Amino acid sequence: MADSEGLFEIIVGTYEEYLLGYKLIKTDQNYILKHSIASHSHKASLRCVSSHNKFLASGGADECIQLYDLHSRKECGLLMHHSGTVTSLSFTPDGHYLISASEDGSVAMFAVGSWVLDKVWTKAHKGKGVNHLAIHPSGKMALSIGSDCTLRTWNLVKGRCAYIVNISSKCKRPEILEWSLCGQYFGLVNESNIDFYGVESASVVCNVQIKNKISSIQFLKENKVCLGDSTGCIACYNFLTGEEVWIIPSKQETRIKCLGFYENWLISANSNGIINVYNVSEDETTPHLITSQETSCRITCLTISHEARYSVVKVFLFFLFFTRLHLMECFCIMKKLKEQK
């Protein structure tokens, strides 16, 4: 028996202008990735994609942001504020805002649902291109890096830039920046080197250097971080000690373009267009591949949507409220739902 809803959905953007989606489905024997989305709304390569609850946003070299409703599986809007490639998209954790960054040097904040432009910083990095923007798990602040070689802290509550740090001596081409899951640390990549900063100390707490260029990073639980490199290798480190935890060696020597993480699943996408899903639960000393999918496209970006999984719970709560089921009956239903997954 297969779970038609899927455990979660992997959505990727490609150089070929396509937006593709795959649901991870558990069957009696194994796991499979079932094709769920195929959209050709962009007129140039996609560079970034982000999702929150039922909404999905994608940005590309065509300077547009396409909006989708994952419930109806239809397009629900088009944002054309930027005059350059859209380099970064992120929903705030509460889902109230969508924040975008672009090579035109601007950062924009849109109200989710109405999609009204709430705030825009036209020269967020002195007019230079904004390479990446990462929102803190609290949703109250964000970090951005740009072509002006500065790291900027944004106060999202007051809507202004709070701090500016020149990182030209440490990072000539800042492109990758991510927050840890707890929000107490963030990682800044410089070629084959990554510095981990502590928020409280405002200084580097650990540095990790690998042999090849780092092409993607993904924080996991318990002070762990995954680094994907230009040869296709994925290595996990303790970002407080720098100790290597495990490694997935490269088999095809193709660059890891994106990494994603949800619960106990690690998702990778390489430049050959292959999506791999690994189990990285605490019971496993080293992750093992549970399923793989060939997309026949060159993947550029990735996001994970788990709205479909929670829809089962929502239906159950709705049913519970109106029927006032006996407590033991509730437990029985939840047990059956769990067994189906």
XYZ file of C-alpha atoms in Angstrom:
341
model
C 0.000 0.000 0.000
C 1.403 3.425 -0.973
C 0.923 6.743 0.765
C -0.538 8.848 -2.058
C -0.120 12.067 -0.085
C 3.634 11.587 0.212
C 5.936 12.157 3.168
C 7.094 15.443 1.624
C 7.635 17.017 -1.773
C 10.955 17.943 -3.388
C 10.718 20.883 -5.791
C 13.633 21.878 -8.016
C 14.383 24.616 -10.530
C 16.456 23.943 -13.647
C 18.597 25.622 -16.299
C 16.063 24.420 -18.864
C 13.468 26.845 -17.366
C 11.397 24.055 -15.831
C 10.065 23.779 -12.309
C 9.808 20.112 -11.319
C 8.334 18.414 -8.259
C 8.578 14.905 -6.815
C 6.758 13.415 -3.820
C 8.538 10.915 -1.600
C 6.107 8.026 -1.190
C 6.486 5.009 1.061
C 5.312 1.678 -0.339
C 5.203 -1.761 1.251
C 8.707 -2.574 0.065
C 10.595 0.706 -0.307
C 10.420 4.422 -1.121
C 9.799 6.024 -4.495
C 9.831 9.560 -5.897
C 6.632 10.245 -7.806
C 6.527 13.082 -10.344
C 4.071 15.746 -9.098
C 4.882 19.098 -10.755
C 6.042 20.233 -14.187
C 5.817 23.936 -14.997
C 7.416 26.023 -17.740
C 6.379 29.501 -16.594
C 9.844 31.104 -16.679
C 11.529 32.345 -19.853
C 15.057 31.835 -18.558
C 16.886 29.551 -16.129
C 15.610 29.327 -12.566
C 18.000 30.482 -9.822
C 16.033 30.135 -6.585
C 12.899 28.515 -5.186
C 11.173 28.632 -1.796
C 7.994 27.242 -0.239
C 5.850 27.743 2.859
C 2.595 25.906 3.552
C 0.565 26.046 0.353
C 2.627 28.706 -1.440
C 5.622 28.197 -3.697
C 7.773 30.932 -5.266
C 10.442 30.656 -7.945
C 12.808 33.283 -9.318
C 15.058 33.277 -12.335
C 17.229 35.040 -14.860
C 14.086 36.418 -16.533
C 13.858 38.865 -13.573
C 10.444 37.493 -12.549
C 9.060 35.742 -9.492
C 6.406 33.133 -10.269
C 3.915 32.223 -7.532
C 2.080 28.914 -7.199
C -0.669 27.459 -5.037
C 0.362 23.919 -4.103
C -3.197 23.009 -3.074
C -4.778 23.815 -6.422
C -1.553 23.116 -8.345
C -1.994 26.363 -10.277
C -0.103 29.607 -10.777
C -1.444 32.340 -8.508
C 0.647 35.405 -9.315
C 3.619 37.052 -10.967
C 5.961 39.610 -9.352
C 7.986 41.828 -11.677
C 9.609 44.266 -9.291
C 13.256 43.391 -10.014
C 15.283 44.517 -13.030
C 17.945 41.832 -12.682
C 18.269 38.110 -12.055
C 16.445 37.034 -8.902
C 19.190 35.431 -6.811
C 17.410 34.567 -3.552
C 13.886 33.879 -2.280
C 12.826 33.124 1.290
C 9.533 33.025 3.153
C 9.631 34.252 6.740
C 9.058 31.385 9.231
C 5.574 32.675 10.101
C 4.674 32.768 6.407
C 3.628 36.423 6.464
C 6.253 37.715 4.037
C 8.278 36.673 0.995
C 11.708 38.327 0.758
C 13.584 38.456 -2.533
C 17.055 39.602 -3.561
C 18.432 40.383 -6.992
C 21.489 41.201 -9.057
C 19.975 44.663 -9.512
C 21.148 45.350 -5.939
C 17.719 45.434 -4.309
C 15.988 43.474 -1.565
C 12.170 43.428 -1.553
C 9.572 42.255 0.966
C 6.108 41.154 -0.200
C 3.042 40.417 1.931
C 2.057 36.791 1.376
C -1.447 36.327 -0.040
C -2.029 39.859 -1.286
C 1.542 39.975 -2.668
C 1.680 43.727 -2.093
C 5.189 45.198 -2.040
C 5.564 46.100 1.634
C 9.194 47.252 1.695
C 12.071 47.628 -0.732
C 15.735 48.477 -0.247
C 16.814 49.613 -3.714
C 20.524 49.771 -2.851
C 20.832 47.070 -0.234
C 24.532 46.558 -1.029
C 25.435 50.021 -2.343
C 23.869 49.179 -5.680
C 25.942 46.031 -6.136
C 24.287 42.673 -6.733
C 22.863 40.765 -3.773
C 24.155 37.183 -3.973
C 22.204 35.546 -1.171
C 19.878 36.325 1.723
C 19.171 34.043 4.706
C 16.362 34.672 7.214
C 16.939 33.830 10.870
C 14.669 31.046 12.253
C 13.018 33.656 14.504
C 11.988 35.679 11.460
C 13.131 38.887 13.150
C 16.370 39.385 11.237
C 18.213 38.308 8.108
C 21.742 38.217 6.736
C 22.747 39.076 3.184
C 25.970 38.952 1.184
C 26.676 40.875 -1.979
C 29.160 41.719 -4.711
C 30.417 44.608 -2.572
C 31.984 41.943 -0.289
C 29.952 42.959 2.748
C 27.873 40.956 5.192
C 24.766 42.883 6.224
C 22.395 42.269 9.105
C 18.783 43.316 8.536
C 16.298 44.127 11.279
C 13.074 42.802 9.779
C 10.972 44.203 12.637
C 12.060 47.791 12.070
C 12.733 47.305 8.365
C 16.281 48.618 8.198
C 19.908 47.548 7.946
C 21.376 47.136 11.429
C 25.037 46.220 10.838
C 27.540 46.126 7.991
C 30.730 44.052 8.063
C 33.401 44.179 5.357
C 34.433 40.592 4.586
C 36.682 41.275 1.567
C 39.748 40.066 3.474
C 38.095 36.717 4.242
C 35.857 36.134 1.244
C 36.502 37.521 -2.242
C 33.323 36.155 -3.791
C 30.692 35.574 -1.078
C 27.934 33.408 -2.514
C 26.768 30.897 0.118
C 25.419 31.811 3.563
C 23.124 29.763 5.810
C 21.739 29.770 9.363
C 21.921 26.751 11.653
C 18.583 25.204 12.640
C 18.834 26.623 16.174
C 19.686 30.104 14.878
C 22.707 30.505 17.155
C 25.264 30.025 14.363
C 25.671 30.694 10.663
C 28.111 29.496 8.019
C 29.867 31.643 5.396
C 31.546 29.836 2.494
C 34.741 30.979 0.777
C 35.745 28.560 -2.001
C 36.864 25.347 -0.196
C 36.724 26.971 3.217
C 33.796 27.696 5.548
C 33.712 29.814 8.701
C 31.078 29.199 11.366
C 30.124 32.265 13.397
C 28.432 32.373 16.777
C 25.711 34.989 17.169
C 26.489 35.701 20.828
C 30.251 36.020 20.348
C 29.982 37.608 16.866
C 33.175 35.746 15.960
C 34.343 32.572 14.228
C 33.817 29.539 16.474
C 35.107 26.980 13.995
C 36.643 26.713 10.528
C 36.438 23.745 8.174
C 38.579 23.380 5.064
C 38.097 20.637 2.468
C 40.031 19.679 -0.662
C 37.490 20.871 -3.233
C 35.262 23.899 -3.686
C 32.135 23.907 -1.499
C 29.071 24.179 -3.727
C 26.269 23.705 -1.167
C 25.722 23.524 2.595
C 22.890 22.213 4.758
C 22.662 22.316 8.545
C 21.314 19.223 10.298
C 20.392 18.541 13.913
C 22.784 18.451 16.885
C 25.564 20.763 15.655
C 25.978 18.930 12.361
C 26.382 20.418 8.896
C 26.640 18.825 5.450
C 29.008 20.193 2.815
C 28.531 19.299 -0.839
C 31.497 19.922 -3.120
C 32.344 20.351 -6.792
C 33.286 16.671 -7.226
C 30.006 15.241 -5.898
C 31.165 14.357 -2.398
C 28.934 15.065 0.642
C 30.637 15.261 4.039
C 29.096 15.847 7.460
C 30.984 17.772 10.166
C 30.434 18.900 13.714
C 30.520 22.659 13.116
C 31.636 23.400 16.685
C 34.668 21.082 16.682
C 35.411 20.661 12.962
C 35.393 16.867 13.342
C 34.230 14.818 10.368
C 31.179 12.691 11.275
C 30.602 10.772 8.039
C 31.111 11.080 4.308
C 29.234 10.045 1.160
C 31.960 9.583 -1.475
C 31.461 10.765 -5.017
C 30.484 8.158 -7.613
C 29.953 10.306 -10.709
C 32.219 13.284 -9.938
C 29.432 15.760 -10.653
C 28.940 18.896 -8.612
C 26.433 18.901 -5.760
C 24.170 21.818 -6.691
C 21.746 21.741 -3.747
C 21.163 20.090 -0.404
C 17.950 19.928 1.616
C 16.913 18.487 4.964
C 13.605 17.471 6.500
C 13.204 15.457 9.721
C 15.594 12.513 9.150
C 15.947 12.872 5.392
C 18.834 14.447 3.492
C 18.161 15.377 -0.126
C 20.870 16.139 -2.673
C 20.700 17.241 -6.300
C 23.712 17.196 -8.609
C 24.586 18.911 -11.872
C 23.607 15.787 -13.845
C 20.011 16.261 -12.714
C 19.877 13.368 -10.263
C 17.990 13.707 -6.962
C 19.110 11.417 -4.132
C 17.306 10.881 -0.822
C 19.261 9.577 2.189
C 18.195 8.424 5.627
C 20.325 10.281 8.209
C 18.492 9.232 11.365
C 20.355 8.872 14.658
C 20.107 5.072 14.391
C 22.256 5.176 11.270
C 26.002 5.680 11.749
C 26.322 6.522 8.072
C 23.487 7.620 5.772
C 22.184 5.197 3.202
C 20.502 5.939 -0.098
C 16.813 5.020 -0.064
C 15.771 6.267 -3.508
C 16.977 8.244 -6.496
C 15.389 10.084 -9.419
C 16.750 11.159 -12.813
C 15.197 14.469 -13.939
C 16.953 14.824 -17.344
C 17.526 18.494 -16.488
C 20.356 20.520 -14.962
C 19.170 21.381 -11.466
C 19.966 24.828 -10.047
C 17.914 25.132 -6.835
C 15.793 23.094 -4.440
C 13.143 23.457 -1.752
C 11.143 20.985 0.345
C 7.409 21.272 0.902
C 5.727 19.236 3.634
C 2.286 20.834 3.529
C 0.765 17.636 2.064
C 1.809 15.623 5.101
C 0.091 17.955 7.527
C -3.132 17.953 5.514
C -3.901 14.487 6.929
C -3.648 15.850 10.463
C -5.839 18.842 9.570
C -8.563 16.567 8.200
C -8.429 14.475 11.361
C -8.713 17.515 13.673
C -11.655 18.774 11.641
C -13.332 15.382 11.961
C -12.584 15.236 15.693
C -14.044 18.663 16.379
C -17.383 17.978 14.756
C -17.944 14.397 15.861
C -16.491 14.546 19.396
C -14.973 11.118 19.165
C -14.198 9.073 22.238
C -10.550 9.371 23.310
C -9.744 5.709 22.596
C -11.252 5.995 19.131
C -8.979 8.975 18.486
C -5.923 6.928 19.413
C -7.023 4.140 17.080
C -7.405 6.498 14.139
C -4.033 8.149 14.760
C -2.409 4.714 14.988
C -3.874 3.713 11.620
C -2.678 6.979 10.044
C 0.792 6.321 11.390
C 0.818 2.748 10.038
C -0.191 3.984 6.592
C 2.847 6.233 6.524
